[in-house]
CSV table of C-alpha atoms in Angstrom, one decimal:
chain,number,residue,atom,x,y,z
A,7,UNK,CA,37.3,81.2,69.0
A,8,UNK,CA,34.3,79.0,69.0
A,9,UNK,CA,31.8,79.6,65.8
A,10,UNK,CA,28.6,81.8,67.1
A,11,UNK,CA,25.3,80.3,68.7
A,12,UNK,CA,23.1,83.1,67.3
A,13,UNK,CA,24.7,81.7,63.6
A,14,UNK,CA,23.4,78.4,64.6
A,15,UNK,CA,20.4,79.0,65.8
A,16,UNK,CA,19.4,81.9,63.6
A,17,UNK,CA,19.8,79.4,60.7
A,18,UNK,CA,17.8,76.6,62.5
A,19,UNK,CA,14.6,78.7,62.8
A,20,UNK,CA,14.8,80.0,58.9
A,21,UNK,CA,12.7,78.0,56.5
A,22,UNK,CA,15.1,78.3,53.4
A,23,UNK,CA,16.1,75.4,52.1
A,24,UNK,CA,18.7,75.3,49.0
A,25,UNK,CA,19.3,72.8,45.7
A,26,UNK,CA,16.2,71.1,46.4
A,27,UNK,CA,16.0,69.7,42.6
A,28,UNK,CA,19.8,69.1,42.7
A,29,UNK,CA,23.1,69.6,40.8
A,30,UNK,CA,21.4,70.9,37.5
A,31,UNK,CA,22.0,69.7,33.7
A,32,UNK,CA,25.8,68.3,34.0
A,33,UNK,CA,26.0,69.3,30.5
A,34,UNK,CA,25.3,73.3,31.4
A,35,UNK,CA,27.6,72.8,34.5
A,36,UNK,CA,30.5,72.2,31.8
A,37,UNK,CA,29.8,74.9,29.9
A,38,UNK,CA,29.6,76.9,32.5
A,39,UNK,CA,33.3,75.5,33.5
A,40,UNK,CA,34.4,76.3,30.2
A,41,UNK,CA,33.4,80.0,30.2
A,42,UNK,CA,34.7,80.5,33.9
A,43,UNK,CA,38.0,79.2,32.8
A,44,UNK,CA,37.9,82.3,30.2
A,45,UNK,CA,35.9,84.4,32.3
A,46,UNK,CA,38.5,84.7,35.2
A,47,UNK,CA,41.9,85.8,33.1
A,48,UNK,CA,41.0,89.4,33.5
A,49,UNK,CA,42.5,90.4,30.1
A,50,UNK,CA,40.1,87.6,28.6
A,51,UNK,CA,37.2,88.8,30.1
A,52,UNK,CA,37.6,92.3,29.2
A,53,UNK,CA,37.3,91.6,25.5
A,54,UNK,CA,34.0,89.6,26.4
A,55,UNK,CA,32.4,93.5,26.9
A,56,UNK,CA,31.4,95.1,24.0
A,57,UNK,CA,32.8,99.0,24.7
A,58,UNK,CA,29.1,100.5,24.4
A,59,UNK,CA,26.3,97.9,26.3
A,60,UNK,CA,23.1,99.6,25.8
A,61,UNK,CA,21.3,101.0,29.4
A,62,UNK,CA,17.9,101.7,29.4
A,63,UNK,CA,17.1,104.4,31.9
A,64,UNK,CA,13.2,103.0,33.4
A,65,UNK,CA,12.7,106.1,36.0
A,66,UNK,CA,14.2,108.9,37.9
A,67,UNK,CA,13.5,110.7,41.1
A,68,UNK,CA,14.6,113.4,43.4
A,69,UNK,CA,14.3,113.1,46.9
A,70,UNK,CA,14.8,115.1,50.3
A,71,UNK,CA,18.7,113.9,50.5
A,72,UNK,CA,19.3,112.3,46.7
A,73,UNK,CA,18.7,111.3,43.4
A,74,UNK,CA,17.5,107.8,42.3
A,75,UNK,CA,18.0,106.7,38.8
A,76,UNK,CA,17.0,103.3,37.7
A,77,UNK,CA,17.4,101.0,34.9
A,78,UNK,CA,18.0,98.3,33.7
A,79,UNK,CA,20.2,96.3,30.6
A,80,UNK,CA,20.2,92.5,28.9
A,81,UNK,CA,23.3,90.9,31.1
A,82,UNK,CA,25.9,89.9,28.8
A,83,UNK,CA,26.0,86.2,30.0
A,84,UNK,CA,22.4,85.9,28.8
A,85,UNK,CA,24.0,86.7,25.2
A,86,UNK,CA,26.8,84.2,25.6
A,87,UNK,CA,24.5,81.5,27.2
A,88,UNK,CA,20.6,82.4,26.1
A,89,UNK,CA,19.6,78.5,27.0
A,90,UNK,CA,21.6,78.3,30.3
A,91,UNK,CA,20.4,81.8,31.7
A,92,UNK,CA,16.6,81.4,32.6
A,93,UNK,CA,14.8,84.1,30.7
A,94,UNK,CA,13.8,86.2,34.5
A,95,UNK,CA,17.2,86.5,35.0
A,96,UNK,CA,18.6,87.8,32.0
A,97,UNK,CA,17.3,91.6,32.4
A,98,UNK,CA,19.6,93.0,34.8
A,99,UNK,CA,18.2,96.1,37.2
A,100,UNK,CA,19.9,98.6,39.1
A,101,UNK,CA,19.2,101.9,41.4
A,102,UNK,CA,21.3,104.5,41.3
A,103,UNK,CA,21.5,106.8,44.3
A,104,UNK,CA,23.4,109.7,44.6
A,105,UNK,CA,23.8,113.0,46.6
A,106,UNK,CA,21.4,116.0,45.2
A,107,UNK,CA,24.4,118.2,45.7
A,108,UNK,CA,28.1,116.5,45.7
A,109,UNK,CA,30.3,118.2,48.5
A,110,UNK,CA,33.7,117.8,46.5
A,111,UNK,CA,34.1,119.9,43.5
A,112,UNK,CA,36.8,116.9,42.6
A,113,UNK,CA,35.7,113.3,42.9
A,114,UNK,CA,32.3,111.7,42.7
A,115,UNK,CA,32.9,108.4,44.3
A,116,UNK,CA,30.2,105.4,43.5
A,117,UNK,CA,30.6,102.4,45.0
A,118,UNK,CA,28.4,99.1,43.4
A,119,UNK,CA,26.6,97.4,46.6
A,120,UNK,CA,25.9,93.5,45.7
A,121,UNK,CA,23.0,91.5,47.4
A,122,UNK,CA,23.8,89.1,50.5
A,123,UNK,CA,21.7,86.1,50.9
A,124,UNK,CA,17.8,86.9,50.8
A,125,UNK,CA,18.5,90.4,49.9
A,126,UNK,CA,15.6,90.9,47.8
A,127,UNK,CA,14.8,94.2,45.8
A,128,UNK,CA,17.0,97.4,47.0
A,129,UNK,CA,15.1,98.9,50.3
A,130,UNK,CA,17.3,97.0,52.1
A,131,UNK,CA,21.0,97.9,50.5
A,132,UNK,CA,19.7,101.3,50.2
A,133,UNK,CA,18.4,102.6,53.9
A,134,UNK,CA,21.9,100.4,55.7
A,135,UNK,CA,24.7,101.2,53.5
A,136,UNK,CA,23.8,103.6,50.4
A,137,UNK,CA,21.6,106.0,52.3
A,138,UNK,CA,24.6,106.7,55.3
A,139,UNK,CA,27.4,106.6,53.0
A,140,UNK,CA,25.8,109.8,51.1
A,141,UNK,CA,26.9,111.8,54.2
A,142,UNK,CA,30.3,110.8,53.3
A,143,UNK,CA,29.8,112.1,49.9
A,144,UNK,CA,29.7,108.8,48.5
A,145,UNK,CA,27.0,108.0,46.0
A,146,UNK,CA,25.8,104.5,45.2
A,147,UNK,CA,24.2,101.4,42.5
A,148,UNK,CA,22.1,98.9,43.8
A,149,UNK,CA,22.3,95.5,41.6
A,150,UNK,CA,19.2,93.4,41.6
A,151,UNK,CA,21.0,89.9,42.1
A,152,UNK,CA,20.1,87.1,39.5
A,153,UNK,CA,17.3,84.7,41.0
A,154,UNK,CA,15.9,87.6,43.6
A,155,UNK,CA,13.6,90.1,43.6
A,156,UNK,CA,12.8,91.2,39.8
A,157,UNK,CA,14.9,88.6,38.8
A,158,UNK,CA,13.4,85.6,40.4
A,159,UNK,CA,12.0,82.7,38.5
A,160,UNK,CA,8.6,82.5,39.3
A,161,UNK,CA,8.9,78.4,40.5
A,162,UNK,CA,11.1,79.8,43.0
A,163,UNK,CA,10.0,80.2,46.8
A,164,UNK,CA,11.8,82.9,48.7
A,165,UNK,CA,16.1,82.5,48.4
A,166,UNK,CA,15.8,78.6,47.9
A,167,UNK,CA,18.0,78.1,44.7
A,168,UNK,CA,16.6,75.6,42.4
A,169,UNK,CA,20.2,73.6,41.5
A,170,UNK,CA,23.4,73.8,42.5
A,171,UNK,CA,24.4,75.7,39.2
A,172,UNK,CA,22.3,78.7,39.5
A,173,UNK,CA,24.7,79.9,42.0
A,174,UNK,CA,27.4,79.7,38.8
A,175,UNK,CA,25.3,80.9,37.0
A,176,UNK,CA,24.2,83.9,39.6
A,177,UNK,CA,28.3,84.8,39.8
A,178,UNK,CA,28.7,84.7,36.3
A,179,UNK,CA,25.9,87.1,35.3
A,180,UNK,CA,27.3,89.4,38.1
A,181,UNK,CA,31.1,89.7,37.2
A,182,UNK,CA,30.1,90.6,33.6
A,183,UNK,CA,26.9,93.1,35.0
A,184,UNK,CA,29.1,94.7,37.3
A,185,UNK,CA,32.1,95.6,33.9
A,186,UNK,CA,29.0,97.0,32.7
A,187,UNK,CA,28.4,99.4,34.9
A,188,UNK,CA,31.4,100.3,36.1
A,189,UNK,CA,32.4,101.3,32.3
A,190,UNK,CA,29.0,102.9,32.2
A,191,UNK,CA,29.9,104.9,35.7
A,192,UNK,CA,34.0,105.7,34.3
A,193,UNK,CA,32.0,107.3,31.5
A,194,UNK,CA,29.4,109.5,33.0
A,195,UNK,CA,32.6,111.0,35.4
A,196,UNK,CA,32.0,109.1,38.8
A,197,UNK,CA,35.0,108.0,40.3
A,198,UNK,CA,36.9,106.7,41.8
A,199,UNK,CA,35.1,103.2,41.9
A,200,UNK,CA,34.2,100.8,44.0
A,201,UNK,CA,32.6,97.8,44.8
A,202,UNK,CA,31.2,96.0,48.0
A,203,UNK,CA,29.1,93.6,49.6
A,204,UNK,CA,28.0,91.4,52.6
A,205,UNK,CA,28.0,87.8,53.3
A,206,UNK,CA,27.4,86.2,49.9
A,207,UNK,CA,27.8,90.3,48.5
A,208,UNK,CA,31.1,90.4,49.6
A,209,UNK,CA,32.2,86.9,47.6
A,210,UNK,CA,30.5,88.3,44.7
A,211,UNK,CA,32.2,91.7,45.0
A,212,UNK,CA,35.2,90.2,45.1
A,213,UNK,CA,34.8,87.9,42.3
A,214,UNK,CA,34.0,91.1,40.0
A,215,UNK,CA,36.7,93.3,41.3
A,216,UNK,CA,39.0,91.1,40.3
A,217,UNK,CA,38.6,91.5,36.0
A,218,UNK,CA,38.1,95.0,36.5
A,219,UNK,CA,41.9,96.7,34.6
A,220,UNK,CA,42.1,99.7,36.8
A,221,UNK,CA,42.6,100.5,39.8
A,222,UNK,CA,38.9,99.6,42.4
A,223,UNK,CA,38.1,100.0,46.0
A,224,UNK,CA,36.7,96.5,47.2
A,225,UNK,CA,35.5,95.9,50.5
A,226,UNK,CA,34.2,92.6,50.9
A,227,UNK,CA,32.5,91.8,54.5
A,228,UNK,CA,31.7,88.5,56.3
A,229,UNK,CA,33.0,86.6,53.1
A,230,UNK,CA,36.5,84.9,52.3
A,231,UNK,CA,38.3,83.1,49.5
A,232,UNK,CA,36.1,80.6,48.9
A,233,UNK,CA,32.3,79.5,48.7
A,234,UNK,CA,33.1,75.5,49.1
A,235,UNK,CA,33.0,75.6,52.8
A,236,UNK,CA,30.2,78.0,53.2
A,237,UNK,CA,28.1,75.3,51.5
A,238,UNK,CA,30.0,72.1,52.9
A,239,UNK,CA,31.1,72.9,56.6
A,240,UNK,CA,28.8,76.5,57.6
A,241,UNK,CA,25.5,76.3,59.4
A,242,UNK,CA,24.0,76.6,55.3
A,243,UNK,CA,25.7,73.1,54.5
A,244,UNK,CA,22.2,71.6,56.8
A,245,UNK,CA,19.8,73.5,54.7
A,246,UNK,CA,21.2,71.3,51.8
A,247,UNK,CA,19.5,67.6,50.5
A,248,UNK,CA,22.7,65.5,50.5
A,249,UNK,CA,21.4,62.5,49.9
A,250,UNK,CA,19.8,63.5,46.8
A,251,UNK,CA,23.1,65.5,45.6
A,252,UNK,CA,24.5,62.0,46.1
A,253,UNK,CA,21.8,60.1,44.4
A,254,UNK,CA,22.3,62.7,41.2
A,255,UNK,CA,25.8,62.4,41.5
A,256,UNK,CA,26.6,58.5,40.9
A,257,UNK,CA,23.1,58.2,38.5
A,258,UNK,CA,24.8,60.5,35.8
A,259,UNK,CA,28.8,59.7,34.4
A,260,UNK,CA,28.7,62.8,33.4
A,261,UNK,CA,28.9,63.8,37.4
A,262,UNK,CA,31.8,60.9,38.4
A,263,UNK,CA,33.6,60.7,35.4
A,264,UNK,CA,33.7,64.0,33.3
A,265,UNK,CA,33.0,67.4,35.9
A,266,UNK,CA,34.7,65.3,38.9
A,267,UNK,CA,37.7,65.0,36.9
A,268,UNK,CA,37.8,68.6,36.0
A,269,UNK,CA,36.9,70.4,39.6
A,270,UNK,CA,40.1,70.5,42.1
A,271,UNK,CA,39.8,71.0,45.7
A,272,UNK,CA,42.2,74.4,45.8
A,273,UNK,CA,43.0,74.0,49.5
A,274,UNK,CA,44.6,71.1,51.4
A,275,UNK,CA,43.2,71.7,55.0
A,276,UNK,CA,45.9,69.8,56.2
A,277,UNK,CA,48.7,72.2,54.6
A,278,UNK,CA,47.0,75.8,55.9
A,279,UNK,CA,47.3,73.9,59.6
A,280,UNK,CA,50.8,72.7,58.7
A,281,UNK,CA,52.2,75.5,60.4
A,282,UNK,CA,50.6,74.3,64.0
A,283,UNK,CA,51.4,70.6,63.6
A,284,UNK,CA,54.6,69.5,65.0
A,285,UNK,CA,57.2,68.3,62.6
A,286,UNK,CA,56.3,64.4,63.1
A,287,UNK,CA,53.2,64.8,61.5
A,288,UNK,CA,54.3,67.0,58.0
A,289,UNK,CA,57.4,64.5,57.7
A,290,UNK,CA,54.8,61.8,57.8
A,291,UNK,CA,52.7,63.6,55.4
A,292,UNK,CA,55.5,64.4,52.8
A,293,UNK,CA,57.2,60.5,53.5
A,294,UNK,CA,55.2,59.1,50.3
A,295,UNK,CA,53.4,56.4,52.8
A,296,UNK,CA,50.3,57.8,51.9
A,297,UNK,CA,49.6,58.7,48.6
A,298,UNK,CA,46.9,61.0,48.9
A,299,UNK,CA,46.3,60.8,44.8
A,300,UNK,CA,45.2,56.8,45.2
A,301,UNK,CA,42.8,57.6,48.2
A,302,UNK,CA,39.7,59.7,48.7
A,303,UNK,CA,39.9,62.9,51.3
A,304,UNK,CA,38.5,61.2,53.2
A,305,UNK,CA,40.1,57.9,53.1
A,306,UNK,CA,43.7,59.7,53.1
A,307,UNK,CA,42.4,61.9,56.6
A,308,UNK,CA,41.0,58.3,58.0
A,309,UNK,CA,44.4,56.4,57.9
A,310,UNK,CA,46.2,59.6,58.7
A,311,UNK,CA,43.9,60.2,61.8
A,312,UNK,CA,45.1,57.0,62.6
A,313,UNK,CA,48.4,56.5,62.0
A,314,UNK,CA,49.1,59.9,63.7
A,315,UNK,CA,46.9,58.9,67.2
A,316,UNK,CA,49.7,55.9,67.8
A,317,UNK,CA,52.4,58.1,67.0
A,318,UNK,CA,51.5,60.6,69.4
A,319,UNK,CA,50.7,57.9,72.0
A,320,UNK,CA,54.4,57.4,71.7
A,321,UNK,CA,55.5,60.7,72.2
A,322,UNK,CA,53.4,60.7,74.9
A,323,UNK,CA,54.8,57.6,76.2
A,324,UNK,CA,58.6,59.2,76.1
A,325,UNK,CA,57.4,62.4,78.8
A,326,UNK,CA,55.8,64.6,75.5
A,327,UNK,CA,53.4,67.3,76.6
A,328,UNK,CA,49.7,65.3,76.3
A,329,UNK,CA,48.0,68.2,75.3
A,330,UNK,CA,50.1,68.2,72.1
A,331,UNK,CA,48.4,65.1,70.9
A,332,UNK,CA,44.9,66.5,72.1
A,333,UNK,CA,46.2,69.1,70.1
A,334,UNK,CA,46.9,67.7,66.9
A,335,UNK,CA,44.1,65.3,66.8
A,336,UNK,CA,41.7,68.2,67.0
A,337,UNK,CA,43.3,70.2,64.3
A,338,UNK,CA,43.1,67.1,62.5
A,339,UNK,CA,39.4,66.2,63.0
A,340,UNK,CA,38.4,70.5,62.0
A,341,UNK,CA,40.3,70.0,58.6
A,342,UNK,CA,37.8,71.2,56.1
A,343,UNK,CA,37.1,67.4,54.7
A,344,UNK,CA,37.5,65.5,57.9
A,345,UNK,CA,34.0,63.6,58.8
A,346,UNK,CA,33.0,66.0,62.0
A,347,UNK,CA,31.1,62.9,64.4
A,348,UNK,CA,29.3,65.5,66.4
A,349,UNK,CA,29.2,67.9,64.1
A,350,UNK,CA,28.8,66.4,60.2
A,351,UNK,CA,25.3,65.1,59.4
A,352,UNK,CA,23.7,62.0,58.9
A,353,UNK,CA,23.2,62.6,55.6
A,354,UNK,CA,26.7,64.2,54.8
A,355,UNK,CA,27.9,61.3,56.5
A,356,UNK,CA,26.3,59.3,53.8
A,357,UNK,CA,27.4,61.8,50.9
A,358,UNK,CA,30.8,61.8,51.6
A,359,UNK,CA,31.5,61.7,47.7
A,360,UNK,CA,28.8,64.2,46.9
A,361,UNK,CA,30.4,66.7,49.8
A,362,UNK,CA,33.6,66.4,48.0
A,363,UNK,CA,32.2,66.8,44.5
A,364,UNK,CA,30.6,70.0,46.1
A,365,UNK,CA,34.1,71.4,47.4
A,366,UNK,CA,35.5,70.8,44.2
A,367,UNK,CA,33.4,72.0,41.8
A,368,UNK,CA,32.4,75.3,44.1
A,369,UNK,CA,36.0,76.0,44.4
A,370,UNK,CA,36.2,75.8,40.7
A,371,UNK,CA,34.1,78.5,40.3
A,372,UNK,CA,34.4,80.5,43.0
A,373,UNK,CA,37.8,80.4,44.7
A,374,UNK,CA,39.9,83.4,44.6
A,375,UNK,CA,43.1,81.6,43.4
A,376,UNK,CA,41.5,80.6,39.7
A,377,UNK,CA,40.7,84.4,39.2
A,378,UNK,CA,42.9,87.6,38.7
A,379,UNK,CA,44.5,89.7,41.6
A,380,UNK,CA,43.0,93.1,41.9
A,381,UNK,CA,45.4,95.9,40.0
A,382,UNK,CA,45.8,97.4,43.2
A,383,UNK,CA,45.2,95.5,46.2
A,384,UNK,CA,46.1,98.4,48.6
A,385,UNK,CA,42.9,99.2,48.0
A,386,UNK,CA,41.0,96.0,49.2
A,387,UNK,CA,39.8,95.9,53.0
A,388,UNK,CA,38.1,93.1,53.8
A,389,UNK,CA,36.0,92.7,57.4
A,390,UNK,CA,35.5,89.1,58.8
A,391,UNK,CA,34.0,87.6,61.7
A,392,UNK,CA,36.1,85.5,64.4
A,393,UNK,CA,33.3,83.1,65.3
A,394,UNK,CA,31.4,83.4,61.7
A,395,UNK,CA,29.4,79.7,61.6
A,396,UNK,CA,28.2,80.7,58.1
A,397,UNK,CA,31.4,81.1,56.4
A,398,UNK,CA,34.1,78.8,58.1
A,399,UNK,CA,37.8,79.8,57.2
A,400,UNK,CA,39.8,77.1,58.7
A,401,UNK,CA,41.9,75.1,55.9
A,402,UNK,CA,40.8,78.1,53.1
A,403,UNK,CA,43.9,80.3,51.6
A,404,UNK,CA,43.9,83.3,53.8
A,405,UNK,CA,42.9,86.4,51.8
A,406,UNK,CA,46.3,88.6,52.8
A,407,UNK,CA,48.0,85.0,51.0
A,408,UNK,CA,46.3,85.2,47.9
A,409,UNK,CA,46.3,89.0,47.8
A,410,UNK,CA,49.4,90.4,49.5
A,411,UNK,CA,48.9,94.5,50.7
A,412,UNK,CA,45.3,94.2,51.0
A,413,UNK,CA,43.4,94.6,54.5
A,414,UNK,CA,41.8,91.8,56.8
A,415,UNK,CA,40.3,92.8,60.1
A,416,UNK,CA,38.4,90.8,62.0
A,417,UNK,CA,35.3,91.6,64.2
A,418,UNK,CA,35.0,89.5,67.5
A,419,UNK,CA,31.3,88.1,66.6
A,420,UNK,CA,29.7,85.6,64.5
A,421,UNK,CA,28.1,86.2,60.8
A,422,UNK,CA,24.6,87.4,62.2
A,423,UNK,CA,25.6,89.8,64.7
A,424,UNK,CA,28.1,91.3,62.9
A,425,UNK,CA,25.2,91.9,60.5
A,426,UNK,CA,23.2,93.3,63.1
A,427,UNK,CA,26.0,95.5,65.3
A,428,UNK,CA,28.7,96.4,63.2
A,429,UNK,CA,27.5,97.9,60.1
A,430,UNK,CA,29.1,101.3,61.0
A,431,UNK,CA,32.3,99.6,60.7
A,432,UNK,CA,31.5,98.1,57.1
A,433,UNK,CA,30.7,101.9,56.0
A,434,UNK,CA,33.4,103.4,57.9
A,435,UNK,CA,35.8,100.4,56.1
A,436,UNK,CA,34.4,101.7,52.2
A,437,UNK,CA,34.9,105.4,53.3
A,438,UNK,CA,38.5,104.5,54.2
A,439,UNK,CA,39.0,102.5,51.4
A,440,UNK,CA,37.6,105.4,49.0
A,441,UNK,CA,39.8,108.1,51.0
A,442,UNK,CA,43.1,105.6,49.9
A,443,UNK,CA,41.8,105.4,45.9
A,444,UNK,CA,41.6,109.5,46.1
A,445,UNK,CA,45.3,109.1,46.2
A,446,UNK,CA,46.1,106.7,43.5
A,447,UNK,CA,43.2,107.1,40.7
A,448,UNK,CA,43.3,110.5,38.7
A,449,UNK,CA,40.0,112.9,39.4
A,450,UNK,CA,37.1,112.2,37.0
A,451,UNK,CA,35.8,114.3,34.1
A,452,UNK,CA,32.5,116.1,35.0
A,453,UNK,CA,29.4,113.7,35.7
A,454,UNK,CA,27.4,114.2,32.5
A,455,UNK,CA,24.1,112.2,34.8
């Protein structure tokens, strides 16, 4: 299916641009690296948490249909990294909404609701998924995201992300934050747990459900197993300065010669299509006459491009079905690093080196594969749109791959409209989800809040 027009032109028309002062300190970025390689082995990460982090409870309310609690606590990254976490974002700040009188006598499901792109404050999270959910009996905490709302640096305009690292550093404030509260939440009797999330919420979500040691409902929507081709092949990848990503990139070693060296593309595009290209083409590819070590992507894709267009031309030539070439060649062409001419910029064209550095180090910190499998993936239902522009999946390890007994459904709509029609399928996806956990996690004690 064709990616959506509303995607495209919804994106065109919004002023938010992202990375505008670059890559960030290279030096941070490793250290960062470092701590993500410790941060995603979920029995490492769990002895990062101290048991008790303090919460500070700022305000409490009753409404017509709920409670609302909020607070806030110092995230634990900000201890671990105090110079790489900017001083607005090391507060975390939550809302807690819950029903004014639980319908079960047994369970008190919560489920943590993370911030999609330009999800500022919690009026937003709360009035399309927290406030309908209570109906369900399903209570909920709001998580200010690091660089919005009360955390936003005040040089910041809007969403626009100063550098390339904040979104590390955004993902590794959240994982830890989100242990915090779901320890907190286990012991004031909610459960069972949950987390969730659209768009860049659902990524995040997923990242975070995956160092948490029991069982947890996640139900990530419009997102997939990696953030590398939102930011290098979605409609987002034009709201992105690649020429001065590129600039940056060869005026520091540290870029080319250190992080480069330590950030691997997790996906071959060309291996999750293998499966659609005739046999020709993966002997060819597995012959050793291209050694795809010695070349760039893009280099290897070039010469394979067109090595592949004359062999087809002879299959052709000996009564083989034309289309199949057509076929191939296109397949071929939409592999995740292949040089799109009507689609790929003029100025990714000329940052083909600092595109790749961006696949590389973004799956390095946020691809599925490098982190933990959930405890229980029977509990994972994930909701993705067919013709999502924003968060390409072709040549990306298929969620159900990396996470066998989990759900994947798939709306027929791209990233926006989803957004806009099918929210009472994301809610009715976390009520399902939280009707399986009922029958694998125990009941909780008595909620103490």
């Amino acid at each position: 299916m064709s990616v959506s027009r509303l995607d495209k032109i919804y994106r065109k028309i919004l002023l938010t641009t992202f990375f505008n002062r670059g890559w960030g300190n290279p030096d941070h970025i490793l250290r960062l690296l470092e701590f993500r390689n410790v941060m995603s082995d979920r029995q490492k990460c769990i002895k990062l948490m101290p048991k008790h982090h303090p919460i500070k409870i700022l305000n409490q309310q009753t409404w017509k249909d709920c409670r609302i609690i909020e607070g806030k606590f110092h995230s634990p990254l900000a201890t671990y990294l105090p110079d790489i976490v900017p001083p607005e974002v090391a507060d975390a700040y939550f809302q807690l909404i819950i029903p004014k009188q639980w319908q079960s006598k047994v369970y008190r499901p919560l489920c943590i609701h993370f911030a999609g792109t330009g999800d500022h404050y919690f009026w937003r999270r709360r009035n399309v998924m927290a406030k309908p959910l209570l109906k369900a009996d399903i209570g909920a905490l709001l998580l200010e995201n690091p660089f919005y709302g009360l955390r936003k640096p005040k040089d910041q305009i809007r969403s626009s992300l100063h550098n390339v690292s904040d979104i590390f550093v955004m993902g590794g404030c959240l994982i830890l934050e989100c242990l915090v509260l779901l320890r907190w939440c286990e012991k004031l009797g909610f459960g069972p747990l949950g987390v969730s999330g659209l768009s860049m919420g659902g990524h995040m979500a997923s990242l975070a459900a995956t160092n948490w040691p029991k069982p947890l409902v996640l139900v990530p929507c419009l997102s997939w197993s990696t953030a590398s081709s939102v930011f290098t092949e979605g409609v987002m990848s034009d709201a992105i300065n690649w020429d001065l990503l590129q600039t940056q990139y060869f005026s520091d070693s540290r870029f080319y010669n250190t992080l480069s060296k330590l950030c691997t593309i997790v996906d071959d595009p060309l291996e999750c299509t293998l499966s659609h290209i005739p046999e020709f083409a993966f002997n060819y590819l597995s012959s050793g006459m291209i050694s795809t070590k010695a070349l760039t992507p893009y280099a290897v894709l070039s010469l394979l491009n067109s090595a592949l267009s004359s062999k087809c031309a002879a299959f052709a030539s000996e009564k083989t079905n034309t289309r199949l070439k057509v076929k191939i060649l296109s397949l071929l062409r939409n592999t995740a690093l292949f040089p799109k001419t009507s689609e790929f910029s003029d100025m990714k064209k000329r940052a083909k080196e600092g595109v790749i550095f961006m696949r590389g180090i973004m799956d390095e910190f946020t691809h599925l594969k490098n982190f933990s499998i959930p405890v229980d993936t029977s509990l994972v239902i994930s909701i993705c749109a067919n013709s999502d522009a924003y968060v390409p999946r072709q040549g990306c390890s298929k969620l159900e791959d990396l996470w066998p007994g989990s759900t994947v459904r798939y709306l027929d709509s791209g990233h926006v409209g989803a957004y806009l029609w099918y929210r009472k399928v994301f809610r009715n996806a976390i009520i399902e989800a939280f009707e399986r956990a009922k029958m694998v996690c125990p009941p909780p004690r008595k909620v103490r809040l």
